[in-house]
Amino acid sequence: MTQDTIRYGVIGCGMMGQEHLRNIALLPEAEVAAIFEPNAAMAQAARAIAPGAALVGSVAELLAAERLDCLLIASPNHVHVAQLLEVARTRPLPLLIEKPLYTDAGDEAALRRLQAGYPAPIWVAMEYRYMPPVVAFLEQCEAATGGLKMLSIREHRFPFLNKVGGWNRFNRNTGGTLVEKCCHFFDLMRLALKSDPVRVTASAGQEVNHRDERLDDETPDIWDSAYVIVDFASGARAMLELCMFAEGARWQEELSATGPTGKIEALVPGPGRFWPARLGPPPVPQVIVSPRDPKGPRVVEIPVDPALLEAGDHNGSTFYQHRRFLDAVRGQARPEVTLEDGMWAVRMGLAAQQAALTGESVRF
């Protein structure tokens, strides 16, 4: 550690929190100084990754730690807002907060008030923005398409993983699948199209996963599949196709953008730890550019540093996100994913949930 080392306080060190710890450990200019994790098993797992960090018993105790330069909130979705408000009242340090920013539409008013007065940078963690193949896709979208008109995002993946107490099995804790999981994709839609949505239509439900599970005498109600169509103010359209019982596919995410002069695709594999060894090395992400004239798709592989793949399940994006967040902590950059971005992503997810439940489009 040097005088310039940036010291994190971390709130929540379950599965995603531990991914953050592993990636912070790869940054020579940062360290984790204090951790609040109420589950004993998760706390001990976090200590094994960050042995120099103090384990504390509450958010208040963490905020009282002697020297902290920034905070990370990676707790379950439904406690994000309460913890964020406690931070704002007590010690409003630069903050990286995991998605989704909130789970209930009623929380937005409090976040608006916080947004107006928080004195330090707040960055909403949207890891999918920083996956190398997605970065390449976004950088080339306009040139490859001649002006983006249609965007399609498909995620065919594994079911929700087992998390502490099964909190992620219930809509009341997560905000619903189209908030919990898909806020990433709604964020990418706004980012790629450079426009805000005006209408959302959706069909979704719980078709396969968790239907035979019982947790504290309850059956999980979390959805596992959806189609969502979003119309944007610019006139562009976007579609999401989600299936969470399709982990046998080579690609977990497939992004496709089209315009008058061509098409660009990004093909992103899932976590390497889930790829069967008998099939050989895991797939390497690809970006494919397909111009209309002259025809001829160009395929470029986008390899990711193996050390970053080992550190998490998001194709190295958590590392790149932290590296950029540290620039904001130092005052050298603004947050790239703002509270406004985080609120829009949740707003779109909640609208999609409502549209699927009612069978009626939701307008903004």
Coordinates of C-alpha atoms in Angstrom, one line a residue:
M1 CA 0.0 0.0 0.0
T2 CA 1.1 3.6 -0.8
Q3 CA -0.2 6.9 0.3
D4 CA -2.0 7.1 -3.0
T5 CA -3.8 3.7 -2.6
I6 CA -7.5 4.0 -2.8
R7 CA -9.3 2.2 0.0
Y8 CA -12.7 0.7 -0.5
G9 CA -15.4 0.0 2.0
V10 CA -17.6 -2.8 0.7
I11 CA -21.3 -3.4 1.7
G12 CA -22.3 -6.9 0.7
C13 CA -20.0 -9.7 -0.3
G14 CA -22.0 -12.5 -1.6
M15 CA -21.4 -14.0 -5.1
M16 CA -21.2 -10.6 -7.0
G17 CA -19.5 -8.9 -4.1
Q18 CA -16.7 -11.5 -4.2
E19 CA -16.3 -11.0 -7.9
H20 CA -15.7 -7.3 -7.1
L21 CA -13.2 -8.2 -4.5
R22 CA -11.2 -10.4 -6.9
N23 CA -11.1 -7.6 -9.5
I24 CA -10.1 -4.9 -7.0
A25 CA -7.2 -7.2 -6.0
L26 CA -6.0 -7.0 -9.6
L27 CA -5.7 -3.2 -9.3
P28 CA -2.3 -2.2 -7.8
E29 CA -3.6 1.2 -6.8
A30 CA -6.6 -0.1 -4.8
E31 CA -7.4 -2.2 -1.8
V32 CA -10.4 -3.3 0.3
A33 CA -10.1 -1.8 3.8
A34 CA -13.5 -2.8 5.4
I35 CA -16.3 -5.2 4.6
F36 CA -19.8 -5.6 5.9
E37 CA -21.4 -8.9 5.1
P38 CA -24.0 -10.3 7.5
N39 CA -23.8 -13.9 6.4
A40 CA -21.0 -15.7 8.2
A41 CA -20.1 -18.0 5.3
M42 CA -20.0 -15.2 2.8
A43 CA -18.0 -13.1 5.2
Q44 CA -15.3 -15.8 5.6
A45 CA -15.2 -16.3 1.8
A46 CA -14.7 -12.5 1.4
R47 CA -11.9 -12.5 4.0
A48 CA -10.1 -15.2 2.1
I49 CA -10.1 -13.0 -1.0
A50 CA -9.3 -9.7 0.9
P51 CA -7.4 -10.8 4.0
G52 CA -6.3 -7.3 4.8
A53 CA -9.9 -6.0 5.1
A54 CA -11.6 -5.6 8.5
L55 CA -14.9 -7.4 8.9
V56 CA -17.5 -5.1 10.6
G57 CA -20.9 -5.7 11.9
S58 CA -23.1 -3.1 10.3
V59 CA -23.2 -0.4 7.6
A60 CA -22.8 2.2 10.4
E61 CA -19.6 0.5 11.6
L62 CA -18.2 0.4 8.1
L63 CA -19.0 4.1 7.6
A64 CA -17.1 4.9 10.8
A65 CA -13.9 3.2 9.6
E66 CA -10.9 5.5 9.9
R67 CA -9.8 5.8 6.3
L68 CA -12.0 5.1 3.4
D69 CA -11.8 6.7 0.0
C70 CA -14.9 5.1 -1.7
L71 CA -17.7 2.7 -1.2
L72 CA -19.1 -0.3 -3.1
I73 CA -22.7 -1.6 -2.5
A74 CA -23.1 -5.1 -3.7
S75 CA -25.9 -6.3 -1.4
P76 CA -29.3 -7.9 -2.4
N77 CA -31.4 -5.6 -4.6
H78 CA -34.1 -4.8 -2.1
V79 CA -31.8 -3.2 0.4
H80 CA -29.9 -0.9 -2.0
V81 CA -32.0 2.2 -1.5
A82 CA -31.9 2.0 2.3
Q83 CA -28.2 1.5 2.4
L84 CA -27.6 4.3 -0.2
L85 CA -29.7 6.7 1.9
E86 CA -27.7 5.7 5.1
V87 CA -24.5 6.5 3.2
A88 CA -25.8 9.8 2.0
R89 CA -26.8 10.8 5.6
T90 CA -23.7 9.6 7.3
R91 CA -20.6 9.7 5.0
P92 CA -21.3 10.5 1.3
L93 CA -18.2 9.1 -0.3
P94 CA -17.7 8.3 -4.0
L95 CA -19.9 5.2 -4.5
L96 CA -20.2 2.3 -6.9
I97 CA -23.6 0.7 -6.5
E98 CA -24.6 -2.6 -8.1
K99 CA -27.6 -2.8 -10.3
P100 CA -30.6 -2.6 -10.1
L101 CA -30.5 0.7 -8.4
Y102 CA -33.9 0.1 -6.8
T103 CA -36.8 -2.4 -7.1
D104 CA -39.9 -0.4 -6.3
A105 CA -41.2 2.6 -8.3
G106 CA -42.0 4.3 -5.0
D107 CA -38.2 4.6 -4.3
E108 CA -37.6 6.9 -7.2
A109 CA -38.7 10.1 -5.4
A110 CA -36.1 9.5 -2.6
L111 CA -33.4 8.9 -5.3
R112 CA -34.3 12.1 -7.0
R113 CA -33.8 14.0 -3.8
L114 CA -30.5 12.3 -3.2
Q115 CA -29.4 12.9 -6.8
A116 CA -29.8 16.7 -6.3
G117 CA -27.7 16.8 -3.2
Y118 CA -25.1 14.0 -3.1
P119 CA -21.7 15.7 -3.0
A120 CA -19.6 12.9 -4.5
P121 CA -19.7 10.7 -7.7
I122 CA -22.2 7.9 -7.8
W123 CA -21.7 5.2 -10.4
V124 CA -24.2 2.5 -11.1
A125 CA -22.6 -0.8 -11.8
M126 CA -23.6 -2.0 -15.3
E127 CA -20.9 -4.6 -16.1
Y128 CA -22.3 -5.4 -19.6
R129 CA -21.2 -2.0 -20.9
Y130 CA -17.6 -3.0 -20.2
M131 CA -17.4 -6.5 -21.7
P132 CA -14.7 -6.2 -24.4
P133 CA -16.9 -7.6 -27.3
V134 CA -19.8 -5.3 -26.2
V135 CA -17.4 -2.3 -26.1
A136 CA -16.2 -3.1 -29.7
F137 CA -19.8 -3.5 -30.8
L138 CA -20.9 -0.1 -29.4
E139 CA -17.8 1.6 -30.8
Q140 CA -18.6 0.4 -34.3
C141 CA -22.4 0.5 -34.3
E142 CA -22.9 3.8 -36.1
A143 CA -20.3 3.2 -38.8
A144 CA -21.3 -0.4 -39.4
T145 CA -25.0 0.3 -39.7
G146 CA -25.1 3.8 -41.2
G147 CA -27.3 4.9 -38.4
L148 CA -28.8 2.4 -36.0
K149 CA -32.5 1.6 -36.6
M150 CA -33.0 -1.8 -35.0
L151 CA -31.3 -3.4 -32.0
S152 CA -31.9 -7.0 -30.9
I153 CA -30.4 -8.5 -27.7
R154 CA -30.8 -12.2 -27.0
E155 CA -29.7 -13.8 -23.8
H156 CA -30.0 -17.6 -23.5
R157 CA -28.4 -18.6 -20.2
F158 CA -28.5 -20.7 -17.1
P159 CA -31.1 -20.3 -14.3
F160 CA -30.7 -17.9 -11.4
L161 CA -27.9 -19.2 -9.2
N162 CA -28.4 -20.1 -5.6
K163 CA -27.9 -17.0 -3.4
V164 CA -28.0 -16.5 0.3
G165 CA -31.5 -17.5 1.6
G166 CA -32.8 -17.8 -1.9
W167 CA -33.4 -14.0 -1.9
N168 CA -33.2 -13.9 -5.7
R169 CA -36.1 -16.4 -6.2
F170 CA -38.8 -13.8 -5.3
N171 CA -40.1 -10.8 -7.2
R172 CA -40.4 -8.8 -3.9
N173 CA -36.7 -8.9 -3.4
T174 CA -35.4 -8.5 -6.9
G175 CA -37.9 -6.2 -8.6
G176 CA -38.7 -9.1 -11.0
T177 CA -36.5 -10.7 -13.6
L178 CA -37.0 -7.9 -16.1
V179 CA -35.5 -5.5 -13.5
E180 CA -33.0 -7.8 -11.8
K181 CA -31.5 -9.4 -14.8
C182 CA -32.6 -7.3 -17.7
C183 CA -31.8 -3.8 -16.5
H184 CA -28.4 -4.5 -18.1
F185 CA -30.0 -4.8 -21.5
F186 CA -32.3 -1.9 -21.2
D187 CA -29.3 0.2 -20.2
L188 CA -27.5 -1.0 -23.4
M189 CA -30.5 -0.1 -25.5
R190 CA -30.5 3.5 -24.3
L191 CA -26.7 3.7 -24.6
A192 CA -26.6 2.3 -28.2
L193 CA -29.6 4.1 -29.5
K194 CA -28.8 7.4 -27.8
S195 CA -32.5 7.9 -27.1
D196 CA -35.0 7.3 -24.3
P197 CA -37.9 4.9 -24.6
V198 CA -41.5 6.0 -25.3
R199 CA -43.3 2.6 -25.2
V200 CA -42.7 -0.9 -23.9
T201 CA -44.6 -4.1 -24.9
A202 CA -43.8 -7.5 -23.3
S203 CA -44.8 -11.1 -22.9
A204 CA -43.1 -13.0 -20.1
G205 CA -43.5 -15.7 -17.4
Q206 CA -42.2 -18.5 -15.3
E207 CA -42.3 -21.5 -17.6
V208 CA -39.7 -24.0 -16.4
N209 CA -37.3 -22.9 -13.6
H210 CA -37.9 -23.1 -9.8
R211 CA -41.5 -24.3 -10.1
D212 CA -40.9 -27.4 -7.9
E213 CA -38.8 -25.5 -5.3
R214 CA -39.9 -24.6 -1.8
L215 CA -38.2 -21.9 0.3
D216 CA -39.7 -21.3 3.7
D217 CA -42.9 -22.9 2.5
E218 CA -43.1 -20.6 -0.5
T219 CA -42.7 -21.4 -4.2
P220 CA -40.4 -19.0 -6.1
D221 CA -42.3 -16.6 -8.4
I222 CA -39.4 -15.3 -10.5
W223 CA -39.8 -15.4 -14.2
D224 CA -37.4 -17.2 -16.5
S225 CA -38.3 -16.1 -20.1
A226 CA -39.5 -13.0 -21.9
Y227 CA -39.9 -11.1 -25.1
V228 CA -39.8 -7.3 -24.8
I229 CA -40.1 -4.7 -27.5
V230 CA -39.2 -1.1 -26.9
D231 CA -40.0 1.9 -29.1
F232 CA -37.6 4.9 -28.7
A233 CA -38.2 8.7 -29.2
S234 CA -35.7 8.6 -32.1
G235 CA -37.9 6.2 -34.0
A236 CA -35.6 3.3 -33.5
R237 CA -36.8 0.0 -32.0
A238 CA -35.2 -2.6 -29.8
M239 CA -36.1 -6.1 -28.7
L240 CA -35.0 -8.3 -25.9
E241 CA -35.3 -12.1 -26.0
L242 CA -34.5 -13.8 -22.6
C243 CA -34.5 -17.5 -21.9
M244 CA -33.0 -18.8 -18.6
F245 CA -33.2 -22.5 -19.4
A246 CA -30.9 -22.5 -22.4
E247 CA -27.4 -22.8 -21.0
G248 CA -26.4 -25.4 -23.6
A249 CA -25.8 -22.7 -26.3
R250 CA -22.3 -21.6 -27.4
W251 CA -23.2 -18.0 -26.9
Q252 CA -24.9 -16.5 -23.9
E253 CA -25.5 -13.1 -25.3
E254 CA -26.1 -12.2 -29.0
L255 CA -26.4 -8.5 -29.9
S256 CA -27.5 -7.4 -33.4
A257 CA -27.7 -3.9 -34.7
T258 CA -28.9 -2.9 -38.1
G259 CA -29.2 0.2 -40.2
P260 CA -29.4 1.3 -43.9
T261 CA -25.9 0.3 -44.7
G262 CA -25.3 -2.8 -42.7
K263 CA -25.4 -5.0 -39.7
I264 CA -23.1 -5.6 -36.7
E265 CA -23.3 -8.4 -34.2
A266 CA -21.5 -9.3 -30.9
L267 CA -21.4 -12.9 -29.7
V268 CA -20.6 -13.3 -26.1
P269 CA -20.0 -16.6 -24.3
G270 CA -21.1 -17.3 -20.8
P271 CA -18.8 -17.9 -17.8
G272 CA -15.9 -20.2 -18.6
R273 CA -16.4 -22.2 -15.4
F274 CA -19.7 -23.5 -16.9
W275 CA -18.1 -24.6 -20.2
P276 CA -17.6 -28.4 -20.3
A277 CA -13.9 -29.4 -20.5
R278 CA -14.8 -32.2 -22.9
L279 CA -15.7 -29.6 -25.5
G280 CA -12.3 -28.0 -25.5
P281 CA -11.4 -24.4 -24.8
P282 CA -14.4 -22.0 -24.1
P283 CA -15.6 -19.9 -27.1
V284 CA -13.8 -16.6 -27.8
P285 CA -16.1 -13.6 -28.1
Q286 CA -16.7 -12.4 -31.7
V287 CA -17.8 -9.2 -33.4
I288 CA -19.2 -9.6 -36.9
V289 CA -19.6 -6.7 -39.3
S290 CA -21.9 -7.4 -42.4
P291 CA -22.1 -4.5 -44.9
R292 CA -24.8 -4.5 -47.5
D293 CA -22.5 -3.4 -50.2
P294 CA -20.1 -5.0 -50.9
K295 CA -21.5 -8.1 -49.2
G296 CA -19.0 -10.0 -47.1
P297 CA -19.2 -10.5 -43.3
R298 CA -16.0 -9.8 -41.4
V299 CA -15.5 -11.8 -38.2
V300 CA -13.1 -10.5 -35.5
E301 CA -12.4 -12.4 -32.4
I302 CA -12.2 -10.3 -29.2
P303 CA -10.1 -12.4 -26.7
V304 CA -10.3 -11.5 -23.0
D305 CA -7.3 -11.7 -20.6
P306 CA -7.4 -15.1 -18.9
A307 CA -6.7 -13.5 -15.5
L308 CA -9.8 -11.4 -15.9
L309 CA -11.9 -14.4 -16.9
E310 CA -10.7 -16.2 -13.8
A311 CA -11.6 -13.2 -11.6
G312 CA -15.3 -13.2 -12.5
D313 CA -18.2 -14.2 -14.7
H314 CA -18.6 -11.1 -16.8
N315 CA -15.9 -11.4 -19.5
G316 CA -13.5 -9.1 -17.7
S317 CA -15.9 -6.2 -17.5
T318 CA -15.8 -5.9 -13.7
F319 CA -12.1 -5.1 -13.8
Y320 CA -12.5 -2.5 -16.5
Q321 CA -15.4 -0.9 -14.7
H322 CA -13.4 -0.5 -11.5
R323 CA -10.5 1.0 -13.3
R324 CA -12.7 3.7 -14.8
F325 CA -14.5 4.2 -11.5
L326 CA -11.2 4.9 -9.8
D327 CA -10.7 7.8 -12.2
A328 CA -14.0 9.2 -11.0
V329 CA -12.9 8.7 -7.3
R330 CA -9.7 10.7 -8.1
G331 CA -11.7 13.5 -9.7
Q332 CA -10.3 12.8 -13.1
A333 CA -13.5 11.7 -14.8
R334 CA -17.3 11.8 -14.3
P335 CA -19.3 8.7 -13.7
E336 CA -20.1 7.0 -17.0
V337 CA -23.2 5.3 -15.6
T338 CA -25.2 7.9 -13.7
L339 CA -28.1 7.7 -11.3
E340 CA -30.2 8.8 -14.2
D341 CA -29.0 5.9 -16.3
G342 CA -29.7 3.5 -13.3
M343 CA -33.2 4.9 -12.8
W344 CA -34.0 4.6 -16.5
A345 CA -32.9 0.9 -16.6
V346 CA -35.1 0.1 -13.7
R347 CA -38.0 2.2 -15.0
M348 CA -37.9 0.2 -18.3
G349 CA -37.7 -3.1 -16.4
L350 CA -40.7 -2.3 -14.3
A351 CA -42.6 -1.1 -17.3
A352 CA -41.8 -4.4 -19.1
Q353 CA -43.0 -6.4 -16.0
Q354 CA -46.3 -4.4 -16.0
A355 CA -46.8 -4.8 -19.7
A356 CA -46.3 -8.6 -19.5
L357 CA -48.8 -8.8 -16.5
T358 CA -51.5 -6.7 -18.1
G359 CA -51.1 -7.5 -21.8
E360 CA -51.0 -3.7 -22.5
S361 CA -48.2 -1.5 -23.7
V362 CA -46.7 0.9 -21.2
R363 CA -46.0 4.5 -22.3
F364 CA -43.5 6.9 -20.7

